[in-house]
Coordinates of C-alpha atoms in Angstrom, one line a residue:
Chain A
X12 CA 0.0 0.0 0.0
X13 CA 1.3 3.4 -1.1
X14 CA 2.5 5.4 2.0
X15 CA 0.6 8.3 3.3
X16 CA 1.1 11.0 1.0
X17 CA 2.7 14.5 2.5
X18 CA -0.3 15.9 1.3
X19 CA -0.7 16.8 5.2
X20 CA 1.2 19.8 4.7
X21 CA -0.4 22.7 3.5
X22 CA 1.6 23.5 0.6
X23 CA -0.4 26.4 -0.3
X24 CA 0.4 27.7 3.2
X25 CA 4.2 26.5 2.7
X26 CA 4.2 28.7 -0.5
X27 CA 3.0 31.8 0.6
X28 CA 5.2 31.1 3.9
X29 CA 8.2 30.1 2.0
X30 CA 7.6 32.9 -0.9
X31 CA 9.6 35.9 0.9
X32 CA 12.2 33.6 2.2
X33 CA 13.4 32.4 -0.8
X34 CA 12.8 35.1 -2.8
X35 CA 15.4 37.0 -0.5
X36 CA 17.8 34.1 -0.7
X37 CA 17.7 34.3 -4.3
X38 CA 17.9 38.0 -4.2
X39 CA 21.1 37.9 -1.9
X40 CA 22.5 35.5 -4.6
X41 CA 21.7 36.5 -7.9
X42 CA 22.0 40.1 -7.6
X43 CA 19.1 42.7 -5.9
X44 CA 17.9 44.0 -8.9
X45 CA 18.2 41.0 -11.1
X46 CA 15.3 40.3 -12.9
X47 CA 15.8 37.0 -13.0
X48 CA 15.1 36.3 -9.5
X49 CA 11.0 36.1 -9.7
X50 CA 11.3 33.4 -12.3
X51 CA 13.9 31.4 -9.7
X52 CA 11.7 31.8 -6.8
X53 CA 8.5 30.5 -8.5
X54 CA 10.9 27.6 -10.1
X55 CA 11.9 26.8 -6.5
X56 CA 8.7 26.7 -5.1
X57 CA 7.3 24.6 -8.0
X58 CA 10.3 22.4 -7.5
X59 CA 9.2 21.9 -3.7
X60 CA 5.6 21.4 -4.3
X61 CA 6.8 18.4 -7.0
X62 CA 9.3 16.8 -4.6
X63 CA 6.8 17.3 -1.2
X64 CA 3.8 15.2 -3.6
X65 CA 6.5 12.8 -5.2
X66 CA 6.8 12.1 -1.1
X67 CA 10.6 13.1 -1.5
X68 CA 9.9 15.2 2.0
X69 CA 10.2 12.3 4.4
X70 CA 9.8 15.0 7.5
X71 CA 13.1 14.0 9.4
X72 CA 13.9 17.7 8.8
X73 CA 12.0 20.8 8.8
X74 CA 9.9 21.9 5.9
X75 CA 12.8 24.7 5.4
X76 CA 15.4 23.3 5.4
X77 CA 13.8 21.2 2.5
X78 CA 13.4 24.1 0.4
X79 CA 16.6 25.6 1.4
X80 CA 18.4 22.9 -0.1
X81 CA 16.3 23.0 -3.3
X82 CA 16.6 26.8 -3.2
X83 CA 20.9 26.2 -2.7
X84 CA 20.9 24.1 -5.7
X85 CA 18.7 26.0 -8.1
X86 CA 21.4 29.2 -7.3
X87 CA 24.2 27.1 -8.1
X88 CA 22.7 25.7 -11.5
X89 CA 21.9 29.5 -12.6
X90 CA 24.9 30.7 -11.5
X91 CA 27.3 28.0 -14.1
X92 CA 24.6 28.3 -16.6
X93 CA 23.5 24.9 -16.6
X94 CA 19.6 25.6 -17.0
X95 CA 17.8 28.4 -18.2
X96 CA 14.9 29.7 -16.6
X97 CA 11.5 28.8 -17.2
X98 CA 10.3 32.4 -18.0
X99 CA 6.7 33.0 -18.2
X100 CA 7.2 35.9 -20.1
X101 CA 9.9 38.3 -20.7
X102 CA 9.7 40.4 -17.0
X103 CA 9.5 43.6 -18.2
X104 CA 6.3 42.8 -20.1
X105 CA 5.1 41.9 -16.5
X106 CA 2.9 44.8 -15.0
X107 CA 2.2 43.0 -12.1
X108 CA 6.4 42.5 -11.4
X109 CA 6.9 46.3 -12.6
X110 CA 4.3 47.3 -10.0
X111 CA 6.0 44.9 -7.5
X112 CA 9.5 46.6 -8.2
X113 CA 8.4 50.4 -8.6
X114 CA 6.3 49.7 -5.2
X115 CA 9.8 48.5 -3.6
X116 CA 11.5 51.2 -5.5
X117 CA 9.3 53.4 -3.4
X118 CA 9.3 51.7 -0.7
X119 CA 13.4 52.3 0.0
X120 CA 13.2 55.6 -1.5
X121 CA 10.7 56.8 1.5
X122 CA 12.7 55.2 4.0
X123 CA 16.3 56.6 2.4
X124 CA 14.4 60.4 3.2
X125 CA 13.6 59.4 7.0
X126 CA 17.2 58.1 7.1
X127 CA 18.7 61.8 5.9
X128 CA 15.5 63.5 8.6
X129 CA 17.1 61.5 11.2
X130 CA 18.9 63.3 14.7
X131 CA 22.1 63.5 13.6
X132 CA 24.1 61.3 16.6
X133 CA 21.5 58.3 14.9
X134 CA 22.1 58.8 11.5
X135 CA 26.0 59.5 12.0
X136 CA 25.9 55.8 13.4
X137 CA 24.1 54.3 10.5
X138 CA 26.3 56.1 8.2
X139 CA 29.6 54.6 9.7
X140 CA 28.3 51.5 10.2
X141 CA 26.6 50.8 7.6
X142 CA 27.4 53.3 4.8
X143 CA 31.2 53.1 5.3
X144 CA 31.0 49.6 6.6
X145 CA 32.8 50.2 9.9
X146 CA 33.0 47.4 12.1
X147 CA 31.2 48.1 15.5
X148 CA 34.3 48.3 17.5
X149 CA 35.4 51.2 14.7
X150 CA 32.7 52.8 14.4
X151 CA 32.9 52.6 18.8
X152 CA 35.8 54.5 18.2
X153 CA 35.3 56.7 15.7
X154 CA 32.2 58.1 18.2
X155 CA 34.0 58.0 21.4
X156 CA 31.4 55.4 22.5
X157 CA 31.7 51.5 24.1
X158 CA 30.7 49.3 21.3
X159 CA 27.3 47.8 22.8
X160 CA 26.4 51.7 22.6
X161 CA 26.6 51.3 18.4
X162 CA 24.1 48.4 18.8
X163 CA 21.8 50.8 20.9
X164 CA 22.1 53.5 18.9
X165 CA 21.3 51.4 15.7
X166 CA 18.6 49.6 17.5
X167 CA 16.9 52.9 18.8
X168 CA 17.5 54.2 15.2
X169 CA 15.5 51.7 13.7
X170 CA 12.6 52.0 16.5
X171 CA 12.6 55.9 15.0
X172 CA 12.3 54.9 11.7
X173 CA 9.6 52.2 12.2
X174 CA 7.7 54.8 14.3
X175 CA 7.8 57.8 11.8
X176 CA 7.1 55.2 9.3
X177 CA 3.5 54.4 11.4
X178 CA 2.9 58.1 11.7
X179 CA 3.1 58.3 8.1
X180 CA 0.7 55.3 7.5
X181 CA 3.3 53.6 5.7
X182 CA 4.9 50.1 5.6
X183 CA 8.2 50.5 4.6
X184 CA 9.4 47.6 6.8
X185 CA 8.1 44.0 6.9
X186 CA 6.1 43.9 10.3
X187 CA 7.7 43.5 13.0
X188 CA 7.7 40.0 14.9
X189 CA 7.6 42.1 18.0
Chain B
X14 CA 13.0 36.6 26.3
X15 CA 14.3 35.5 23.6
X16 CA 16.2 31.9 22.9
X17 CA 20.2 31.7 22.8
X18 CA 19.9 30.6 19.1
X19 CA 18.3 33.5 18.7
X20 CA 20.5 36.2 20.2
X21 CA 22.9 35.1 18.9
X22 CA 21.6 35.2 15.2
X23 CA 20.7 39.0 16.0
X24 CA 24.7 39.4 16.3
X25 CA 24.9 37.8 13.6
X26 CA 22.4 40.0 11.0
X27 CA 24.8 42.6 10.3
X28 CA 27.3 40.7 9.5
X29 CA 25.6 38.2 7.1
X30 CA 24.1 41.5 5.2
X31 CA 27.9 42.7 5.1
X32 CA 29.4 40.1 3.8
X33 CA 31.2 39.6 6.6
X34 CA 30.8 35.7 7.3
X35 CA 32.6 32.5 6.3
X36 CA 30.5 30.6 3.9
X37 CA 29.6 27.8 7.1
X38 CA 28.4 30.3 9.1
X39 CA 26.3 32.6 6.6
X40 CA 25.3 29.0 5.5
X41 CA 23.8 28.4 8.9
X42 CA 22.6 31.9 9.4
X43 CA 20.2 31.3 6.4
X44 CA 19.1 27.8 7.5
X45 CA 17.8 29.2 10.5
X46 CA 16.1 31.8 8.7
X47 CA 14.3 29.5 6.8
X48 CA 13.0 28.1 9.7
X49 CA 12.7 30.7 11.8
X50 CA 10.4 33.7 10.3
X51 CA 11.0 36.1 13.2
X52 CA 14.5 36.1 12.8
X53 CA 13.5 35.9 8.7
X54 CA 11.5 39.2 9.7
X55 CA 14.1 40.8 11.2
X56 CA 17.3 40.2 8.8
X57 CA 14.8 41.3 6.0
X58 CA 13.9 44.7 8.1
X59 CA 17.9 45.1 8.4
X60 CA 18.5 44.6 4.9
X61 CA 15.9 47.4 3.9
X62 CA 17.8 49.8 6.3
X63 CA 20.6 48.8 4.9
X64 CA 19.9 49.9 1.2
X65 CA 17.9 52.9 2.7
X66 CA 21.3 53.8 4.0
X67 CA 22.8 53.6 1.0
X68 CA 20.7 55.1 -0.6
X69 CA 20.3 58.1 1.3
X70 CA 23.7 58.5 0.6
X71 CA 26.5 59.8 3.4
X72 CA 26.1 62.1 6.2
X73 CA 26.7 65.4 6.6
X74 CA 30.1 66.1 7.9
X75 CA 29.3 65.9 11.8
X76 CA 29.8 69.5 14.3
X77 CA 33.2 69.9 15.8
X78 CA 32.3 68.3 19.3
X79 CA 33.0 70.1 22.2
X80 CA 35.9 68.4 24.4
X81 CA 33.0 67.8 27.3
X82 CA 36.4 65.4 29.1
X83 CA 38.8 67.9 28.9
X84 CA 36.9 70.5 30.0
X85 CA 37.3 68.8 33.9
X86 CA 40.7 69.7 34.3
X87 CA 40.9 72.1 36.8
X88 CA 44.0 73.1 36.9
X89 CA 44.0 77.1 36.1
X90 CA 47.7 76.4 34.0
X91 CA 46.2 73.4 32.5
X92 CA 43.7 76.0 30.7
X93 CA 45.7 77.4 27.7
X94 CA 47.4 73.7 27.0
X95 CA 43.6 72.2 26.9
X96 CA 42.5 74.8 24.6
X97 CA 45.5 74.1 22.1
X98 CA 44.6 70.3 22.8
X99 CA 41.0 70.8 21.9
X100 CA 42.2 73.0 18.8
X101 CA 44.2 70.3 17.9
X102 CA 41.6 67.3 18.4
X103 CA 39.2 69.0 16.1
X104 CA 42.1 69.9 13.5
X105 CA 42.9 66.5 13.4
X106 CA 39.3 65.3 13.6
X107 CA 38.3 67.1 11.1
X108 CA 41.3 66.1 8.5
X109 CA 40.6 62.5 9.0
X110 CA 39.7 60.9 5.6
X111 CA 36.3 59.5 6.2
X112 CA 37.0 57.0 3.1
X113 CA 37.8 54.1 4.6
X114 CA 37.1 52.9 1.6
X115 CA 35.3 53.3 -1.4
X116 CA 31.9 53.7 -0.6
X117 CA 28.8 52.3 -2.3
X118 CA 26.6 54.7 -4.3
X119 CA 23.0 54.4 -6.2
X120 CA 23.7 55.2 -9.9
X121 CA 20.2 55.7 -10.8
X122 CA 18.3 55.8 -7.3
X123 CA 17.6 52.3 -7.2
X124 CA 21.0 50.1 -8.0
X125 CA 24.0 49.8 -5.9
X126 CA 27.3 50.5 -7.5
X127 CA 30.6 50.3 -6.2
X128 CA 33.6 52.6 -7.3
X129 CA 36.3 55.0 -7.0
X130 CA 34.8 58.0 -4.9
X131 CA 35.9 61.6 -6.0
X132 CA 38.5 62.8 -3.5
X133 CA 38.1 66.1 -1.6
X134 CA 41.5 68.0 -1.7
X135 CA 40.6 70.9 -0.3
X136 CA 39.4 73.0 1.5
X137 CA 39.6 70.6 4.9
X138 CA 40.1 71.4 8.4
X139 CA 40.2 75.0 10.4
X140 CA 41.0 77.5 7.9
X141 CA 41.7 81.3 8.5
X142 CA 39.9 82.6 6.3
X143 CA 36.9 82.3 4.5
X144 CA 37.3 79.9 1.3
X145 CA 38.0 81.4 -2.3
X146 CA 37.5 77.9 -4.2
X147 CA 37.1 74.2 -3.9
X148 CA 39.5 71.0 -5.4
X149 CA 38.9 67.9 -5.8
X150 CA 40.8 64.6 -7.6
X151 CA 38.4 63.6 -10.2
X152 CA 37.6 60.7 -11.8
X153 CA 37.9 58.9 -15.3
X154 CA 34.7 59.0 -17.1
X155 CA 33.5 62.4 -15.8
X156 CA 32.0 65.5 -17.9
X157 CA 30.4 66.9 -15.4
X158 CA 30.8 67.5 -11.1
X159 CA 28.1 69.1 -9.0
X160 CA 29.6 70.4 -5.8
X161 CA 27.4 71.2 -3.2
X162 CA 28.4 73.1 0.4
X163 CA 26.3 73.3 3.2
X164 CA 25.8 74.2 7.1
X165 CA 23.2 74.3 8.8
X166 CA 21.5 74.8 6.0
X167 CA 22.8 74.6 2.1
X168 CA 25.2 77.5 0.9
X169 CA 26.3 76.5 -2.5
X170 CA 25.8 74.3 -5.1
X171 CA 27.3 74.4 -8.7
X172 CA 28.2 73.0 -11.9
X173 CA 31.7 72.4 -13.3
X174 CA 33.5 70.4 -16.2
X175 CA 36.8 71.3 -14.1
X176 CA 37.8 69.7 -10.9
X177 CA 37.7 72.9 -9.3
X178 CA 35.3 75.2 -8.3
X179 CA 35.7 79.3 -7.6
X180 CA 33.2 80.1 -5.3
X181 CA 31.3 84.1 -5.3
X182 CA 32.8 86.2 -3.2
X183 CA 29.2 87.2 -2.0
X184 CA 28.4 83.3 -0.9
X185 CA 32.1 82.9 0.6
X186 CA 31.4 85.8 2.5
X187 CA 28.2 84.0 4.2
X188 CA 30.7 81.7 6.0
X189 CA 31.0 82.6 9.3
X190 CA 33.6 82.0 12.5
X191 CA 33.3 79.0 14.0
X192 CA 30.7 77.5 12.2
X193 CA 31.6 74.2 10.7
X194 CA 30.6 73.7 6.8
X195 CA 30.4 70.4 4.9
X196 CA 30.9 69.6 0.7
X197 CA 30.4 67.1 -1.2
X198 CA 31.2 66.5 -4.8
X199 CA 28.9 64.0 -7.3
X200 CA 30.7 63.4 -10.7
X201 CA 28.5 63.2 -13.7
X202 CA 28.8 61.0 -17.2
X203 CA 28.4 63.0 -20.2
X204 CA 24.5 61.6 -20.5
X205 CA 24.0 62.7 -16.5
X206 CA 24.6 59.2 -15.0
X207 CA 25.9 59.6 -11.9
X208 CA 29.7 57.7 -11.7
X209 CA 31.1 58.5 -7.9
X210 CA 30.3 60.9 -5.2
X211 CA 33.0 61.8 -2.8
X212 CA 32.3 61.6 1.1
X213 CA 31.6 64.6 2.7
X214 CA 34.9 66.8 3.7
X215 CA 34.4 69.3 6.8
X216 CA 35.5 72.9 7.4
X217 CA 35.3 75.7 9.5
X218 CA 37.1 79.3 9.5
X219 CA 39.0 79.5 12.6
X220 CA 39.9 83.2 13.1

């Protein structure tokens, strides 16, 4: 008798769980703006949904890790060359992807301006830290502070930004798990 | 309260983002990621202020800081050697290169380039009087550099095919003593995309 399929999981749940996740990995990979990386993450998560029914997940590791490896290989094999991706359509033809990019687009923009409105001692920190891409024990020194006083500063900094953000009725960041 | 895995995954955020991991540990970082979606949450929150850092571009040049340590002494002698100290600290604070290295820019508001930056020659530091012109080292590629100086508020800004600028005599004579003054330089392609943008370079008239 055929084994109890994985059909158990939710794979429409794992997808739009999964979707972000993988898209980001991809992103990290590939390139930020390449367009390439929509048709990888929909090529992952199609990948998944295959192996999960073909009973390939056997559930002695988490559902992520699972896609993490698929997602891991699926970089490498774009990255030599070895397959070309299954495009839909050429991306730029996409409205739906243009809407999705011009929304990011405006999405860092807005948060870029509450960056440069910032009190200066906040957005001195970010900008040695993470515009010059000091360590935390230079940047420490470059301020005349101890170094667990960068990770407050950057932490506070970012409780500002989320803040003026929620005055403005805006989501520029993903919400918060707090 | 959060788990040890946890914590110590928020040390790690930064890092990943920078590049700063071996491949085992950024490879664990993004395994727990994937099956964690707070910590998921929060490395995607850092990466958005991270490219909202970049692209806001650098900060002003900071105020000279007042020397709030050395202002304890209490010695009446040890008066005139702080204030040369002070002097000195800020003289030397404010001729420290703040190019580390070359610093990532948007070329069209949205991508992330790396490249030479323009480098400020001068003016830098405490000058004694007000400024007559600006210099800068440009770079290859460049028809056009936009030079912009501001305090407080903005002073200048201006156009140039040189790498040099000659500033009014009317606008230099807004500077005032003991004010500190920051510029910047942006070089220009010939069809207005932006190739490098100098970090900022501080100075104030000391007289």
């Amino acid at each position: 008798m055929k084994p109890p399929p994985k059909a158990e999981i939710d794979l429409e749940a794992v997808v739009a769980k999964y979707r972000p996740v993988v898209g980001f990995k991809i992103r990290r990979a590939v390139g930020w703006d390449n367009p390439d990386w929509e048709d990888l993450t929909n090529e992952v998560l199609t990948q998944t949904i295959a192996a999960v029914r073909a009973g390939e997940f056997r559930g002695d590791s988490q559902i992520g890790t699972f896609i993490y490896t698929i997602t891991c290989r699926r970089i490498v094999d774009h990255i030599r060359g070895k397959s070309k991706i299954a495009r839909r359509f050429p991306a730029e033809n996409d409205p739906a992807s243009s809407q999705d990019r011009l929304e990011e687009h405006e999405r860092i923009r807005g948060l870029a301006a509450a960056v440069s409105a910032l009190p200066p001692k906040y957005r001195e920190v970010l900008d040695l830290y993470y515009y010059q891409e000091l360590s935390r024990e230079e940047t420490a020194l470059r301020l005349g502070l101890a170094p667990a006083r960068v990770s407050e500063r950057v932490h506070y900094a970012l409780k500002l930004l989320r803040n003026q953000m929620r005055r403005a009725a805006k989501s520029f960041f993903p919400p918060s798990p707090d | 309260m959060r788990r040890p895995e946890h914590l110590e995954f928020e040390r790690q955020i930064d890092d990943y983002l920078l590049g700063r991991l071996s491949a085992e540990e950024a490879e664990c970082f993004e395994k727990h990621y994937f099956d964690c979606p707070a910590c998921f949450q929060r490395t995607a929150e850092r990466a958005a202020l991270l490219e909202a850092v970049r692209q806001a571009g650098p900060a002003p040049a900071p105020a000279v800081r007042p020397a709030k340590k050395r202002s304890r002494i209490r010695f009446r002698l040890a008066w005139s050697a702080a204030g040369a100290a002070v002097l000195l600290a800020a003289a030397v604070f404010l001729m420290v290169p703040r190019t580390p290295r070359p610093p990532d820019f948007p070329d069209s508001g949205t991508r992330i380039i790396r490249g030479a930056p323009v480098v400020l020659i001068a003016p830098v530091g405490i000058l004694e009087e007000n400024p007559k012109s600006f210099a800068w080292r440009g770079v290859g590629g460049a028809a056009e550099y936009r030079i912009t100086v501001e305090g407080l508020e903005p002073v200048w800004t201006a156009e140039t095919g040189e790498t040099s600028a000659v500033i009014p005599a009317e606008i230099a004579a807004r500077f005032l003593p003991g004010k500190t003054y920051s510029w910047t330089v942006k070089a220009y392609a010939a069809e207005g995309t932006l190739l490098a943008v100098s970090p900022a370079a501080a100075f104030s008239i000391g007289r």
